[in-house]
Short mmCIF file of C-alpha atoms and ligand atoms in Angstrom, two decimals:
data_model
loop_
_atom_site.label_atom_id
_atom_site.label_comp_id
_atom_site.label_asym_id
_atom_site.label_seq_id
_atom_site.Cartn_x
_atom_site.Cartn_y
_atom_site.Cartn_z
CA MET A 1 -123.17 -161.66 -47.67
CA GLY A 2 -122.31 -163.38 -44.35
CA PRO A 3 -119.03 -164.66 -43.00
CA HIS A 4 -117.45 -167.44 -45.01
CA LYS A 5 -117.39 -171.08 -44.10
CA VAL A 6 -114.37 -172.64 -45.67
CA GLN A 7 -113.62 -176.33 -46.00
CA GLU A 8 -110.03 -177.24 -45.34
CA ALA A 9 -109.56 -179.60 -48.32
CA PHE A 10 -111.17 -180.79 -51.54
CA GLU A 11 -113.40 -183.84 -51.35
CA PRO A 12 -112.48 -186.56 -51.97
CA PRO A 13 -108.98 -185.68 -50.78
CA LYS A 14 -106.23 -186.33 -53.31
CA PRO A 15 -103.08 -188.17 -52.24
CA VAL A 16 -100.65 -185.32 -51.85
CA SER A 17 -97.01 -186.28 -51.73
CA ASP A 18 -95.55 -182.79 -51.91
CA PRO A 19 -97.87 -179.81 -52.37
CA ALA A 20 -95.02 -177.90 -54.02
CA HIS A 21 -95.40 -180.30 -56.94
CA GLN A 22 -99.15 -179.83 -57.21
CA PRO A 23 -99.62 -176.46 -58.87
CA LEU A 24 -103.05 -174.94 -58.99
CA ILE A 25 -103.59 -173.39 -62.40
CA ILE A 26 -106.46 -170.91 -62.58
CA GLY A 27 -107.88 -170.39 -66.08
CA SER A 28 -108.34 -172.66 -69.08
CA GLY A 29 -107.34 -170.56 -72.07
CA ILE A 30 -104.20 -171.36 -74.04
CA ALA A 31 -101.89 -170.38 -71.15
CA GLY A 32 -103.64 -172.45 -68.47
CA LEU A 33 -104.04 -175.53 -70.67
CA PHE A 34 -100.48 -175.38 -71.94
CA VAL A 35 -99.04 -175.00 -68.44
CA ALA A 36 -101.14 -177.93 -67.22
CA LEU A 37 -100.00 -180.18 -70.06
CA ARG A 38 -96.34 -179.28 -69.72
CA CYS A 39 -96.52 -179.76 -65.93
CA ARG A 40 -97.96 -183.20 -66.51
CA GLU A 41 -95.24 -184.08 -69.06
CA LEU A 42 -92.56 -183.01 -66.61
CA GLY A 43 -93.87 -185.03 -63.69
CA LEU A 44 -95.89 -182.46 -61.71
CA ARG A 45 -99.50 -183.04 -60.65
CA PRO A 46 -101.43 -179.95 -61.71
CA THR A 47 -105.05 -179.08 -61.01
CA LEU A 48 -106.76 -176.90 -63.58
CA VAL A 49 -109.48 -174.58 -62.31
CA THR A 50 -111.95 -172.92 -64.66
CA LYS A 51 -114.85 -170.64 -63.81
CA THR A 52 -117.28 -172.05 -66.40
CA THR A 53 -116.41 -175.08 -68.49
CA LEU A 54 -113.11 -176.18 -69.90
CA GLU A 55 -114.28 -175.13 -73.38
CA GLU A 56 -115.04 -171.49 -72.61
CA SER A 57 -112.25 -168.93 -72.85
CA ASN A 58 -111.11 -166.00 -74.95
CA THR A 59 -108.64 -168.31 -76.72
CA ARG A 60 -111.49 -170.22 -78.31
CA TYR A 61 -112.58 -167.14 -80.26
CA ALA A 62 -109.13 -166.14 -81.51
CA GLN A 63 -109.31 -166.18 -85.27
CA GLY A 64 -106.09 -164.62 -86.52
CA GLY A 65 -103.47 -167.09 -85.38
CA ILE A 66 -100.07 -167.32 -83.80
CA ALA A 67 -97.14 -165.24 -84.99
CA THR A 68 -93.83 -167.10 -85.38
CA ALA A 69 -90.92 -166.54 -87.73
CA LEU A 70 -90.92 -169.71 -89.81
CA GLY A 71 -90.79 -168.37 -93.39
CA ASP A 72 -87.65 -168.60 -95.54
CA ASP A 73 -87.56 -164.80 -95.79
CA ASP A 74 -88.14 -164.33 -92.06
CA SER A 75 -86.11 -164.47 -88.86
CA VAL A 76 -86.74 -164.27 -85.13
CA GLU A 77 -84.83 -160.98 -85.18
CA LEU A 78 -87.34 -159.49 -87.65
CA HIS A 79 -90.26 -160.71 -85.53
CA TRP A 80 -88.56 -159.14 -82.51
CA GLN A 81 -88.10 -155.87 -84.40
CA ASP A 82 -91.75 -155.77 -85.54
CA THR A 83 -92.93 -156.46 -81.97
CA ARG A 84 -90.82 -153.57 -80.68
CA ASN A 85 -91.95 -151.21 -83.44
CA ALA A 86 -95.62 -151.92 -82.77
CA GLY A 87 -95.17 -151.28 -79.04
CA ASP A 88 -94.42 -147.57 -79.56
CA GLY A 89 -91.34 -147.22 -77.37
CA LEU A 90 -92.53 -149.18 -74.36
CA VAL A 91 -91.72 -152.80 -75.25
CA ASP A 92 -89.32 -154.46 -72.84
CA PRO A 93 -86.66 -155.61 -75.35
CA GLU A 94 -85.62 -158.63 -73.29
CA ALA A 95 -89.20 -159.81 -72.84
CA ALA A 96 -89.84 -159.40 -76.57
CA ARG A 97 -86.67 -161.32 -77.32
CA VAL A 98 -87.86 -164.18 -75.14
CA LEU A 99 -91.25 -164.09 -76.87
CA THR A 100 -89.99 -164.12 -80.43
CA PHE A 101 -86.89 -166.28 -80.05
CA GLU A 102 -88.69 -169.01 -78.10
CA ALA A 103 -91.71 -168.97 -80.42
CA PRO A 104 -90.55 -171.71 -82.83
CA ALA A 105 -89.92 -174.15 -79.94
CA ARG A 106 -93.41 -173.54 -78.51
CA ILE A 107 -94.98 -174.07 -81.94
CA ALA A 108 -93.11 -177.38 -82.08
CA ASP A 109 -94.76 -178.24 -78.73
CA LEU A 110 -98.19 -177.47 -80.18
CA VAL A 111 -97.47 -179.62 -83.23
CA ARG A 112 -96.38 -182.43 -80.87
CA PHE A 113 -99.63 -182.03 -78.91
CA GLY A 114 -101.52 -182.43 -82.20
CA VAL A 115 -102.65 -178.89 -83.17
CA PRO A 116 -103.62 -179.21 -86.87
CA PHE A 117 -101.99 -176.09 -88.33
CA ASP A 118 -103.01 -175.38 -91.92
CA THR A 119 -100.37 -176.30 -94.48
CA VAL A 120 -99.46 -175.55 -98.08
CA ASP A 121 -97.34 -178.09 -99.99
CA GLY A 122 -96.55 -179.90 -96.75
CA LYS A 123 -95.30 -176.75 -94.96
CA ILE A 124 -97.14 -174.74 -92.31
CA ALA A 125 -99.08 -171.98 -94.13
CA LEU A 126 -98.16 -168.42 -93.15
CA GLY A 127 -100.57 -165.48 -93.34
CA ARG A 128 -100.06 -161.73 -93.19
CA GLU A 129 -101.42 -159.33 -90.57
CA ALA A 130 -101.04 -155.66 -89.80
CA ALA A 131 -97.61 -154.31 -88.81
CA HIS A 132 -95.81 -157.59 -89.54
CA SER A 133 -93.04 -157.11 -92.11
CA ARG A 134 -93.33 -160.76 -93.19
CA ALA A 135 -96.03 -163.38 -93.61
CA ARG A 136 -95.71 -165.24 -90.28
CA ILE A 137 -99.17 -165.95 -88.93
CA LEU A 138 -99.87 -169.64 -88.37
CA HIS A 139 -103.51 -170.61 -88.47
CA ALA A 140 -105.59 -173.74 -88.07
CA GLY A 141 -108.98 -174.48 -89.61
CA GLY A 142 -108.63 -171.20 -91.54
CA ASP A 143 -109.89 -168.59 -89.08
CA ALA A 144 -110.64 -171.13 -86.33
CA THR A 145 -107.13 -171.11 -84.84
CA GLY A 146 -108.12 -170.47 -81.23
CA PHE A 147 -110.85 -173.08 -81.41
CA GLN A 148 -108.50 -175.71 -82.85
CA VAL A 149 -105.78 -174.97 -80.30
CA GLU A 150 -108.22 -175.00 -77.39
CA GLU A 151 -109.92 -178.21 -78.53
CA THR A 152 -106.62 -180.01 -79.06
CA LEU A 153 -105.15 -178.99 -75.70
CA ARG A 154 -108.45 -179.61 -73.88
CA SER A 155 -108.83 -183.16 -75.27
CA ARG A 156 -105.26 -183.89 -74.45
CA ALA A 157 -105.62 -182.60 -70.89
CA LEU A 158 -108.64 -184.85 -70.40
CA ALA A 159 -106.84 -187.83 -71.99
CA GLU A 160 -103.89 -187.24 -69.65
CA GLY A 161 -106.24 -187.38 -66.67
CA ILE A 162 -105.35 -183.87 -65.49
CA GLU A 163 -107.61 -182.94 -62.58
CA VAL A 164 -110.05 -180.28 -63.75
CA LEU A 165 -112.36 -178.27 -61.50
CA GLU A 166 -115.08 -176.72 -63.66
CA ARG A 167 -117.53 -174.03 -62.51
CA THR A 168 -114.99 -173.13 -59.86
CA VAL A 169 -114.28 -169.49 -59.24
CA LEU A 170 -111.20 -167.98 -57.67
CA ARG A 171 -112.46 -165.77 -54.83
CA SER A 172 -109.27 -164.58 -53.20
CA VAL A 173 -105.52 -164.93 -52.95
CA ASP A 174 -103.73 -164.28 -49.67
CA VAL A 175 -99.96 -164.16 -49.29
CA SER A 176 -99.88 -162.49 -45.90
CA THR A 177 -98.57 -165.60 -44.19
CA GLY A 178 -95.85 -166.39 -46.73
CA GLY A 179 -96.92 -168.88 -49.42
CA PRO A 180 -100.23 -168.37 -51.17
CA THR A 181 -103.59 -169.44 -49.79
CA VAL A 182 -106.51 -169.23 -52.17
CA ILE A 183 -110.23 -169.54 -51.69
CA LEU A 184 -112.11 -171.25 -54.49
CA SER A 185 -115.84 -171.45 -54.78
CA THR A 186 -117.32 -174.39 -56.69
CA HIS A 187 -120.88 -174.13 -57.94
CA GLY A 188 -123.12 -176.09 -55.57
CA ARG A 189 -120.24 -177.20 -53.36
CA GLY A 190 -119.36 -174.09 -51.41
CA GLU A 191 -115.91 -172.79 -50.74
CA VAL A 192 -112.58 -174.43 -50.15
CA ARG A 193 -109.35 -172.99 -48.89
CA VAL A 194 -106.20 -174.32 -50.56
CA ALA A 195 -102.86 -173.58 -48.97
CA GLY A 196 -99.26 -174.43 -49.70
CA ARG A 197 -99.61 -175.11 -53.42
CA PRO A 198 -97.96 -172.88 -56.04
CA ILE A 199 -100.49 -170.82 -57.97
CA VAL A 200 -100.44 -170.02 -61.68
CA LEU A 201 -102.87 -167.26 -62.58
CA ALA A 202 -103.99 -167.52 -66.20
CA THR A 203 -107.45 -166.00 -65.92
CA GLY A 204 -107.27 -163.80 -69.02
CA GLY A 205 -108.13 -160.19 -69.71
CA ALA A 206 -110.88 -157.70 -69.08
CA GLY A 207 -112.14 -156.84 -72.60
CA SER A 208 -115.74 -157.80 -71.95
CA LEU A 209 -116.04 -155.12 -69.26
CA TYR A 210 -116.52 -152.69 -72.17
CA ARG A 211 -120.01 -152.29 -73.60
CA GLN A 212 -118.67 -153.09 -77.06
CA SER A 213 -116.24 -155.99 -76.97
CA SER A 214 -115.05 -158.83 -79.17
CA ASN A 215 -114.49 -160.96 -76.05
CA PRO A 216 -116.78 -163.61 -74.56
CA SER A 217 -118.56 -162.63 -71.35
CA VAL A 218 -116.06 -164.56 -69.18
CA ALA A 219 -113.31 -161.99 -69.88
CA THR A 220 -114.08 -159.67 -66.96
CA GLY A 221 -110.59 -159.26 -65.52
CA ASP A 222 -111.49 -160.80 -62.16
CA GLY A 223 -108.02 -162.37 -61.80
CA ILE A 224 -106.49 -158.91 -62.18
CA ALA A 225 -108.72 -157.50 -59.43
CA ILE A 226 -108.10 -160.47 -57.12
CA ALA A 227 -104.32 -160.26 -57.54
CA PHE A 228 -104.48 -156.51 -56.90
CA ARG A 229 -106.49 -157.08 -53.72
CA ALA A 230 -103.73 -159.49 -52.60
CA GLY A 231 -101.18 -156.70 -53.07
CA ALA A 232 -99.85 -157.51 -56.56
CA LEU A 233 -98.20 -154.84 -58.65
CA LEU A 234 -100.05 -154.16 -61.92
CA THR A 235 -98.50 -152.42 -64.92
CA ASP A 236 -99.61 -150.96 -68.27
CA MET A 237 -103.31 -151.03 -67.33
CA GLU A 238 -104.06 -147.91 -69.39
CA PHE A 239 -103.31 -149.83 -72.59
CA VAL A 240 -106.49 -151.51 -73.78
CA GLN A 241 -106.34 -152.59 -77.38
CA PHE A 242 -109.38 -151.99 -79.55
CA HIS A 243 -109.92 -154.08 -82.65
CA PRO A 244 -111.01 -152.04 -85.68
CA THR A 245 -113.32 -154.58 -87.24
CA ALA A 246 -115.98 -156.24 -85.12
CA PHE A 247 -119.35 -157.01 -86.69
CA ALA A 248 -121.66 -154.04 -86.18
CA ARG A 249 -125.34 -154.58 -86.49
CA GLU A 250 -128.04 -153.58 -84.03
CA GLY A 251 -128.69 -156.43 -81.59
CA ALA A 252 -125.87 -158.64 -82.92
CA PRO A 253 -122.78 -159.55 -80.88
CA ARG A 254 -119.59 -157.65 -81.76
CA PHE A 255 -118.21 -160.77 -83.40
CA LEU A 256 -114.58 -160.42 -84.49
CA ILE A 257 -114.03 -160.03 -88.22
CA THR A 258 -110.42 -161.08 -88.33
CA GLU A 259 -107.65 -158.73 -89.41
CA ALA A 260 -106.39 -161.55 -91.63
CA LEU A 261 -109.18 -160.55 -94.03
CA ARG A 262 -107.44 -157.21 -94.48
CA GLY A 263 -104.21 -159.19 -94.79
CA GLU A 264 -105.84 -160.95 -97.77
CA GLY A 265 -106.87 -157.65 -99.35
CA ALA A 266 -110.22 -156.62 -97.82
CA LEU A 267 -110.66 -152.83 -97.79
CA LEU A 268 -112.36 -150.42 -95.41
CA THR A 269 -114.85 -148.07 -97.05
CA THR A 270 -117.50 -145.54 -96.15
CA LEU A 271 -121.14 -146.52 -96.52
CA ARG A 272 -120.89 -145.05 -100.05
CA GLY A 273 -118.06 -147.45 -100.88
CA GLU A 274 -115.22 -144.88 -100.79
CA ARG A 275 -111.89 -145.91 -99.27
CA PHE A 276 -111.06 -143.56 -96.41
CA LEU A 277 -107.66 -144.87 -95.25
CA LYS A 278 -105.92 -144.56 -98.60
CA GLY A 279 -103.63 -141.56 -98.80
CA ARG A 280 -104.11 -140.97 -95.09
CA LEU A 281 -102.23 -143.91 -93.58
CA ALA A 282 -99.02 -145.11 -95.22
CA GLN A 283 -99.80 -148.75 -94.48
CA GLY A 284 -103.49 -148.32 -95.37
CA GLU A 285 -105.64 -151.18 -94.09
CA LEU A 286 -102.57 -152.83 -92.55
CA SER A 287 -101.66 -149.96 -90.25
CA THR A 288 -101.52 -150.65 -86.51
CA ARG A 289 -104.89 -151.17 -84.83
CA ASP A 290 -104.91 -147.93 -82.87
CA VAL A 291 -104.58 -145.74 -85.98
CA VAL A 292 -107.14 -147.75 -87.94
CA CYS A 293 -109.56 -147.53 -84.98
CA ARG A 294 -109.16 -143.76 -84.74
CA ALA A 295 -109.58 -143.32 -88.49
CA ILE A 296 -112.82 -145.32 -88.28
CA CYS A 297 -113.98 -143.20 -85.32
CA ASP A 298 -113.30 -140.04 -87.37
CA GLU A 299 -115.26 -141.43 -90.29
CA LEU A 300 -118.16 -142.38 -87.99
CA GLY A 301 -118.02 -138.85 -86.56
CA HIS A 302 -118.32 -137.36 -90.09
CA SER A 303 -120.97 -139.72 -91.39
CA GLY A 304 -123.00 -140.04 -88.20
CA ALA A 305 -123.36 -143.76 -89.03
CA GLY A 306 -122.81 -146.59 -86.55
CA TRP A 307 -120.44 -148.55 -88.80
CA VAL A 308 -118.18 -148.52 -91.83
CA LEU A 309 -117.86 -151.32 -94.37
CA LEU A 310 -115.22 -153.99 -94.81
CA ASP A 311 -115.26 -154.93 -98.45
CA ALA A 312 -113.86 -158.40 -99.12
CA THR A 313 -115.61 -158.87 -102.45
CA ALA A 314 -112.35 -158.73 -104.44
CA ILE A 315 -111.10 -161.89 -102.72
CA PRO A 316 -112.02 -164.94 -104.83
CA ARG A 317 -115.09 -166.67 -103.32
CA ASP A 318 -113.43 -170.09 -102.96
CA ARG A 319 -110.46 -168.55 -101.18
CA LEU A 320 -112.74 -166.53 -98.89
CA PHE A 321 -114.82 -169.50 -97.80
CA ALA A 322 -111.82 -171.84 -97.44
CA ARG A 323 -109.68 -169.39 -95.48
CA PHE A 324 -112.42 -167.79 -93.35
CA PRO A 325 -115.06 -170.44 -92.67
CA THR A 326 -115.90 -169.13 -89.19
CA VAL A 327 -116.51 -165.57 -90.37
CA CYS A 328 -118.48 -166.74 -93.43
CA ARG A 329 -120.67 -169.04 -91.30
CA PHE A 330 -121.32 -166.25 -88.82
CA LEU A 331 -122.22 -163.75 -91.55
CA ALA A 332 -124.56 -166.27 -93.20
CA THR A 333 -126.69 -166.24 -90.01
CA TYR A 334 -127.27 -162.53 -90.77
CA GLY A 335 -128.00 -163.20 -94.45
CA LEU A 336 -124.62 -161.84 -95.61
CA ASP A 337 -122.24 -163.41 -98.12
CA PRO A 338 -118.85 -161.61 -97.91
CA SER A 339 -118.03 -162.45 -101.52
CA ARG A 340 -121.02 -160.24 -102.48
CA ASP A 341 -121.86 -158.08 -99.47
CA PRO A 342 -119.58 -155.58 -97.74
CA ILE A 343 -119.53 -156.30 -93.98
CA PRO A 344 -120.70 -153.65 -91.47
CA VAL A 345 -117.90 -153.21 -88.90
CA ALA A 346 -116.92 -150.94 -86.01
CA PRO A 347 -114.23 -151.05 -83.33
CA ALA A 348 -114.60 -153.02 -80.09
CA ALA A 349 -112.49 -153.59 -76.97
CA HIS A 350 -110.31 -156.59 -77.73
CA TYR A 351 -107.25 -157.11 -75.56
CA THR A 352 -105.93 -156.10 -72.14
CA ILE A 353 -102.28 -155.24 -72.74
CA GLY A 354 -101.49 -154.59 -69.08
CA GLY A 355 -102.19 -156.75 -66.08
CA VAL A 356 -100.35 -158.45 -63.23
CA ALA A 357 -96.69 -157.45 -63.55
CA THR A 358 -94.29 -160.35 -64.06
CA ASP A 359 -90.62 -160.84 -64.74
CA LEU A 360 -89.25 -163.02 -67.54
CA GLU A 361 -89.90 -166.13 -65.44
CA ALA A 362 -93.63 -165.40 -64.93
CA ARG A 363 -93.03 -164.42 -61.28
CA THR A 364 -95.39 -161.79 -59.90
CA SER A 365 -94.71 -159.58 -56.89
CA LEU A 366 -96.67 -162.09 -54.76
CA PRO A 367 -94.57 -164.95 -53.37
CA GLY A 368 -95.58 -168.31 -54.83
CA VAL A 369 -97.90 -166.76 -57.42
CA LEU A 370 -96.97 -166.98 -61.11
CA ALA A 371 -98.94 -165.40 -63.94
CA CYS A 372 -99.08 -165.87 -67.70
CA GLY A 373 -101.30 -165.19 -70.69
CA GLU A 374 -103.46 -162.09 -71.14
CA LEU A 375 -103.72 -161.51 -67.39
CA ALA A 376 -99.96 -160.99 -67.13
CA SER A 377 -98.08 -157.83 -67.99
CA THR A 378 -94.71 -159.03 -69.25
CA GLY A 379 -93.76 -155.89 -71.18
CA VAL A 380 -93.75 -157.70 -74.54
CA HIS A 381 -96.55 -155.60 -76.00
CA GLY A 382 -95.43 -152.20 -74.76
CA ALA A 383 -98.13 -149.69 -75.62
CA ASN A 384 -99.60 -151.67 -78.50
CA ARG A 385 -99.73 -155.41 -79.11
CA LEU A 386 -98.66 -156.74 -82.47
CA ALA A 387 -101.40 -158.91 -83.98
CA SER A 388 -101.19 -162.63 -83.18
CA ASN A 389 -98.58 -162.20 -80.45
CA SER A 390 -101.12 -162.95 -77.71
CA LEU A 391 -101.63 -166.72 -78.03
CA LEU A 392 -97.86 -166.87 -78.40
CA GLU A 393 -97.33 -164.98 -75.15
CA GLY A 394 -99.47 -167.55 -73.32
CA LEU A 395 -97.29 -170.36 -74.65
CA VAL A 396 -93.86 -168.79 -74.18
CA PHE A 397 -94.39 -167.41 -70.69
CA GLY A 398 -96.49 -170.46 -69.78
CA GLU A 399 -93.42 -172.58 -70.46
CA ARG A 400 -91.34 -170.25 -68.31
CA ALA A 401 -93.89 -170.58 -65.53
CA VAL A 402 -93.51 -174.37 -65.72
CA ARG A 403 -89.75 -173.95 -65.40
CA GLN A 404 -90.31 -171.92 -62.24
CA LEU A 405 -92.62 -174.57 -60.86
CA LEU A 406 -89.91 -177.18 -61.38
CA HIS A 407 -87.04 -175.06 -60.10
CA PRO A 408 -88.45 -172.22 -58.02
CA ALA A 409 -86.12 -169.28 -57.52
CA PRO A 410 -86.73 -165.89 -55.95
CA GLY A 411 -87.44 -162.93 -58.23
CA GLY A 412 -90.21 -160.72 -59.47
CA PRO A 413 -91.07 -157.79 -61.71
CA LYS A 414 -88.90 -154.71 -61.92
CA PRO A 415 -90.28 -151.70 -60.03
CA PRO A 416 -92.06 -149.45 -62.55
CA ALA A 417 -90.68 -145.99 -63.24
CA ARG A 418 -93.92 -144.44 -61.99
CA LEU A 419 -96.42 -145.76 -59.52
CA VAL A 420 -99.99 -144.78 -58.76
CA ARG A 421 -101.63 -146.09 -55.62
CA ILE A 422 -105.33 -146.81 -55.25
CA ARG A 423 -106.99 -147.01 -51.90
CA LEU A 424 -109.60 -149.67 -51.26
CA ASP A 425 -112.03 -149.19 -48.40
CA PRO A 426 -114.79 -151.58 -47.34
CA GLY A 427 -118.13 -150.72 -48.95
CA GLU A 428 -121.82 -151.45 -48.53
CA GLY A 429 -121.63 -154.96 -50.04
CA HIS A 430 -124.52 -154.56 -52.52
CA ASP A 431 -122.88 -156.59 -55.25
CA GLU A 432 -125.45 -157.14 -57.99
CA PRO A 433 -123.49 -157.91 -61.17
CA GLY A 434 -126.62 -157.68 -63.36
CA ARG A 435 -126.99 -154.03 -62.39
CA ILE A 436 -123.33 -153.10 -62.02
CA LEU A 437 -121.72 -154.59 -65.15
CA PRO A 438 -123.84 -152.61 -67.68
CA ARG A 439 -123.07 -149.34 -65.80
CA VAL A 440 -119.36 -150.13 -65.80
CA GLY A 441 -119.47 -151.16 -69.47
CA GLU A 442 -121.15 -147.93 -70.51
CA LEU A 443 -118.72 -145.75 -68.54
CA LEU A 444 -115.67 -147.51 -69.95
CA TRP A 445 -116.94 -147.36 -73.51
CA ALA A 446 -117.97 -143.69 -73.31
CA GLN A 447 -115.06 -142.24 -71.31
CA VAL A 448 -112.20 -144.75 -71.29
CA GLY A 449 -112.40 -145.89 -74.91
CA ILE A 450 -110.46 -145.34 -78.12
CA VAL A 451 -110.20 -141.56 -77.59
CA ARG A 452 -109.97 -140.35 -73.98
CA ASN A 453 -109.46 -137.02 -72.27
CA GLY A 454 -108.67 -135.81 -68.76
CA PRO A 455 -112.10 -134.46 -67.73
CA GLY A 456 -113.88 -137.58 -69.09
CA LEU A 457 -111.47 -139.92 -67.31
CA ALA A 458 -111.77 -137.98 -64.06
CA GLU A 459 -115.57 -138.09 -64.24
CA ALA A 460 -115.54 -141.84 -65.05
CA GLY A 461 -113.18 -142.37 -62.11
CA ARG A 462 -115.51 -140.54 -59.72
CA GLU A 463 -118.53 -142.50 -60.92
CA LEU A 464 -116.66 -145.81 -60.66
CA GLY A 465 -115.63 -144.80 -57.13
CA ARG A 466 -119.32 -144.27 -56.28
CA ILE A 467 -120.25 -147.67 -57.76
CA GLN A 468 -117.42 -149.25 -55.85
CA ARG A 469 -118.61 -147.85 -52.53
CA GLU A 470 -121.96 -149.57 -53.18
CA CYS A 471 -120.64 -152.96 -54.21
CA GLU A 472 -117.29 -153.32 -52.43
CA PRO A 473 -117.66 -155.97 -49.71
CA ARG A 474 -118.04 -155.09 -46.06
CA SER A 475 -115.01 -155.65 -43.85
CA GLY A 476 -114.03 -159.35 -43.62
CA GLU A 477 -116.13 -160.46 -46.62
CA LEU A 478 -114.98 -161.59 -50.04
CA ALA A 479 -115.44 -159.49 -53.16
CA GLY A 480 -117.93 -160.64 -55.77
CA ARG A 481 -118.12 -160.24 -59.56
CA GLY A 482 -119.47 -156.70 -59.57
CA ALA A 483 -116.88 -155.42 -57.11
CA ASN A 484 -114.03 -157.04 -59.03
CA ALA A 485 -115.30 -155.68 -62.36
CA THR A 486 -115.64 -152.19 -60.90
CA LEU A 487 -112.18 -152.34 -59.38
CA THR A 488 -110.57 -153.43 -62.66
CA ALA A 489 -112.42 -150.66 -64.51
CA ARG A 490 -111.33 -148.14 -61.91
CA ILE A 491 -107.71 -149.24 -62.25
CA ILE A 492 -107.81 -148.89 -66.07
CA THR A 493 -109.36 -145.45 -65.71
CA ARG A 494 -106.90 -144.28 -63.05
CA ALA A 495 -103.92 -145.40 -65.15
CA ALA A 496 -105.35 -143.72 -68.26
CA LEU A 497 -105.81 -140.49 -66.31
CA ALA A 498 -102.23 -140.60 -65.01
CA ARG A 499 -100.65 -141.08 -68.44
CA GLU A 500 -100.77 -137.56 -69.83
CA GLU A 501 -99.70 -138.33 -73.38
CA SER A 502 -100.78 -140.43 -76.35
CA ARG A 503 -98.88 -143.60 -77.07
CA GLY A 504 -99.87 -146.80 -78.82
CA ALA A 505 -103.35 -147.93 -77.83
CA HIS A 506 -103.74 -145.07 -75.32
CA TYR A 507 -104.92 -141.90 -77.06
CA ARG A 508 -105.68 -138.71 -75.12
CA SER A 509 -107.25 -135.92 -77.17
CA ASP A 510 -105.91 -133.42 -74.58
CA PHE A 511 -102.35 -134.79 -74.97
CA PRO A 512 -102.36 -135.99 -78.58
CA ARG A 513 -98.62 -136.77 -78.85
CA PRO A 514 -96.12 -139.02 -77.10
CA ARG A 515 -94.02 -137.23 -74.46
CA ALA A 516 -90.44 -138.22 -73.69
CA ALA A 517 -91.11 -138.02 -69.94
CA TRP A 518 -93.74 -140.72 -70.35
CA ARG A 519 -91.59 -143.21 -72.19
CA ARG A 520 -91.79 -145.37 -69.10
CA THR A 521 -93.93 -147.98 -67.46
CA LEU A 522 -96.71 -147.01 -65.11
CA GLY A 523 -97.47 -149.29 -62.21
CA ILE A 524 -100.57 -149.45 -60.03
CA ALA A 525 -100.63 -150.86 -56.54
CA MET A 526 -102.88 -150.74 -53.54
CA GLY A 527 -102.24 -148.15 -50.87
CA ALA A 528 -102.67 -144.58 -49.81
CA ARG A 529 -103.24 -142.22 -52.72
CA ARG A 530 -100.02 -140.76 -54.08
CA ALA A 531 -98.29 -140.67 -57.45
CA GLY A 532 -94.72 -140.21 -58.43
CA PRO A 533 -91.47 -141.90 -59.26
CA LEU A 534 -90.49 -144.81 -57.07
CA ALA A 535 -87.72 -144.11 -54.64
C1 SIN B 601 -107.66 -161.04 -85.47
O1 SIN B 601 -107.84 -162.15 -85.95
O2 SIN B 601 -107.86 -160.02 -86.10
C2 SIN B 601 -107.20 -160.92 -84.04
C3 SIN B 601 -105.84 -161.43 -83.88
C4 SIN B 601 -105.23 -160.85 -82.64
O3 SIN B 601 -105.89 -160.14 -81.89
O4 SIN B 601 -104.03 -161.06 -82.44
#
């Protein structure tokens, strides 16, 4: 890769009255689209940047829904409590309060934008998911919630004439001269440097770095790596949430089989049809995802099989097909009818709990750079995200990002209680994603997965370090996809190695219990290697 030629402005140039009012929003999932629409409503002139097309994002595949306390028997306080309980001692109570208390107002925004939530007797229908004490999951099109939200917001953004740059990849962020300067690379049009505009990072998580993942291939965590390269503080990177029930058949994608099916009564069984959670987990099929995943791993260890079964045959057929059309359509392509056939399932990487550290106003540690959605680490999920809180997080902290864009004020994330530094040296620049991504995916799945241990993490870290020396750019060049993927994987691995306990989604077989000394947030930042409490 040679030195970079950078244009100074987009072509054709847009009339810019005040760049501070022209935010650049990177990422077109629920967070990016929502921020763009709210900016537009409030008189800003946003540009939305997306690395493939406006349609493609993790949001589109979200089946479960959006959690919000709307039921007569529910309250925002109960939602707050459930969120804190799921997070296993690490949820930031203030962040979770913001999330749950502001949820109803953000749902009202979505209704105003035209999202067709499913209703019963004229009221929004509410479903049940694991670790929620009340039915509070809003859905649209049955199990097509993400698709319906994405389509509604996307059409509206186009109708509003919001400037959209498709097939445009964020290459770097630089805050060394004060405000942010970013380099974007548009397919077929080369690179542009954009300076002086506020940046909202909403590039999503890193789930698809794992060999087995419920995420689309765009979810490679490149925004996390790019922010880190710019000097951003990351937190909670060791917490990767695995989903217990992704479709498991040789050669098939690990398509999500929504937890809402278990909420409706579907049961997990061995290949012989015996329930294996009953009597072992108090909440049975509706226990938190980490414990269900580990119980499935144990069962797979005993049986030697590659999957267990999710038996939804007790749910009436009409109900099954009306409530879960996406899952039923998908299964039909494999000749399965869930009203008759138990579904082969196994865990898959699903959600990146950590990411770019932010405060309650979506401010990162980089001046002029805000972050929201899965990329951001707000502290709302703690060590374990409560189901259907993720689309909500994009909305609630997206709104707070818009507020910051309108009335910028200084601030940023709290310093974490512990900090690990990772050193980044220039490498050989052989960035071949087709070769690197499968190696990274295999290492993460084998050594940094549902059950981890110190020696495995250390070995994975060394191997990722070797891969990084190959693909990390030479001095003065920009990092590519392989280098960013490797860096994100290395960060997850390093954080998982540092956290010598088990908590929430992070399970270490060599430290199988939570430890009081680790009831604290772990940060990762660039710099000379050292670990310890912050001064
Ligand atoms: C699901 O539908 O099971 C996933 C929902 C979520 O991850 O919040």
